[in-house]
Steps between C-alpha positions, in 0.01 A plus 500: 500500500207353342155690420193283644398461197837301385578168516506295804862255579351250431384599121863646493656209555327295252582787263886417598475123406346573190679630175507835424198514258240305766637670765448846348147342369425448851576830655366696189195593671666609817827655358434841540492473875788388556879642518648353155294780328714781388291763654354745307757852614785254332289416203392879441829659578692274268298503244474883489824520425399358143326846396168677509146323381492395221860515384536107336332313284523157649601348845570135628497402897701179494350226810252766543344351794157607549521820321665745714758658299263483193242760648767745527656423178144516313485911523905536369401280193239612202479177301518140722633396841615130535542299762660183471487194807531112566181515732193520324316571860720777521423626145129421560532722855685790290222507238216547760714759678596717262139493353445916498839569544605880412633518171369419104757266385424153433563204780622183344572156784716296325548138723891406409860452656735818496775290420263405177402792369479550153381864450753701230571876517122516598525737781594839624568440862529225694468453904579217715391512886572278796594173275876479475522227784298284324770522193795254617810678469599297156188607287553850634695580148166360306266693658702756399547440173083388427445876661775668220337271251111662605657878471477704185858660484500808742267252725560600890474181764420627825542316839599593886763260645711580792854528527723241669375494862775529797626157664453699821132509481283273660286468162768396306550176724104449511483522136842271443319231768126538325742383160674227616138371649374538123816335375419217738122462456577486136740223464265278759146605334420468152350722319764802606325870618749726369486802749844641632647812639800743382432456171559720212657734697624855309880361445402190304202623340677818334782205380214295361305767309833658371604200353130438368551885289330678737637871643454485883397765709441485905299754713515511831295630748176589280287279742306596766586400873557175623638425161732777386741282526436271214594559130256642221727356216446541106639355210458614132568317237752622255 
């Protein structure tokens, strides 16, 4: 499951009883070997779906992580690629990866809460990867509408999600019990670590972006193997 390089249990748990920002500061450095990474046949299959090289102006990665999406987004866009997260050793870990990256366009780390942003009709495209379950359910429609707010009109916001997962699979009932744990350790330890499971999934999402203004459209099976499954979705803004 883990890379050798990744973090050991015990630097994993104190990541858990930490907020989300220290506990993303302290795995910064070791993020990229572990299994929270949206790995790079996602990132590139989803975002070539967006167009050719070179076919926006700007793009924004929002909780960018360590830079992952960003180095595939930095050939699609001519002008800037932004990355916006609440870690700075995260930011700090995507700026020294991404160093040589393929691509012309400028990188800009910008240290700030999603559910802050301020940017306005500043971007083309924007991407979010592998962050919805740290979005409780209730700020969901924010996030949403800071992302419309960042698009020029005719902005795309792409994202992979999965559809609502069968009661009858063994997965479902891990990731209902690894919830209710999180649910738990959260009303017993202060400050909460927002991380959850079966989140954002393709039914609520399209409900939240249409009502946001956006136009909603799903593709399915444009992955590679083991995740065809999952949804490559992308919302324009009318």
């Amino acid at each position: 499951m883990f890379h050798r390089q990744g973090p050991t249990l015990l630097e994993l748990a104190e990541q858990a009883f930490s907020s989300v920002e220290q506990g993303y500061d302290l795995l910064a450095p070791k993020f990229d070997y572990t299994p929270f990474r949206t790995p790079d046949p996602v990132l590139r299959a989803a975002i070539e779906a967006l167009g050719p090289s070179g076919s926006v102006g700007t793009a924004l990665d929002v909780c960018c992580g360590t830079g992952a999406a960003m180095r595939h987004l930095r050939p699609l866009a001519r002008e800037r690629v932004t990355g916006i997260d609440v870690s700075q050793g995260m930011l700090e870990e995507a700026d020294r990866r991404l160093s040589g990256a393929p691509g012309t366009a400028a990188l800009e780390f910008v240290r700030g809460d999603a559910l802050e942003m301020t940017f306005d009709a500043a971007f083309d495209v924007a991407t979010c990867f592998g962050a919805f379950g740290h979005i409780l359910e209730a700020d969901e429609p924010r996030l949403i509408q800071r992302i419309h707010q960042a698009l020029r009109p005719g902005g795309r916001f792409l994202f992979v999600t999965g559809h609502p997962p069968s009661k009858l699979r063994p997965g479902y009932w891990v990731a209902r019990s690894f919830n209710a744990a999180m649910r738990v350790r959260n009303a017993l330890w202060k400050p909460p670590f927002v991380m959850y499971y079966l989140t954002f999934l393709v039914p609520r999402a399209r409900a939240l972006l249409e009502a946001q203004g956006f136009s909603v459209e799903v593709r399915d099976g444009i992955l590679p193997e083991p995740f065809t499954p999952l949804a490559t979705v992308i919302a324009t803004k009318r």
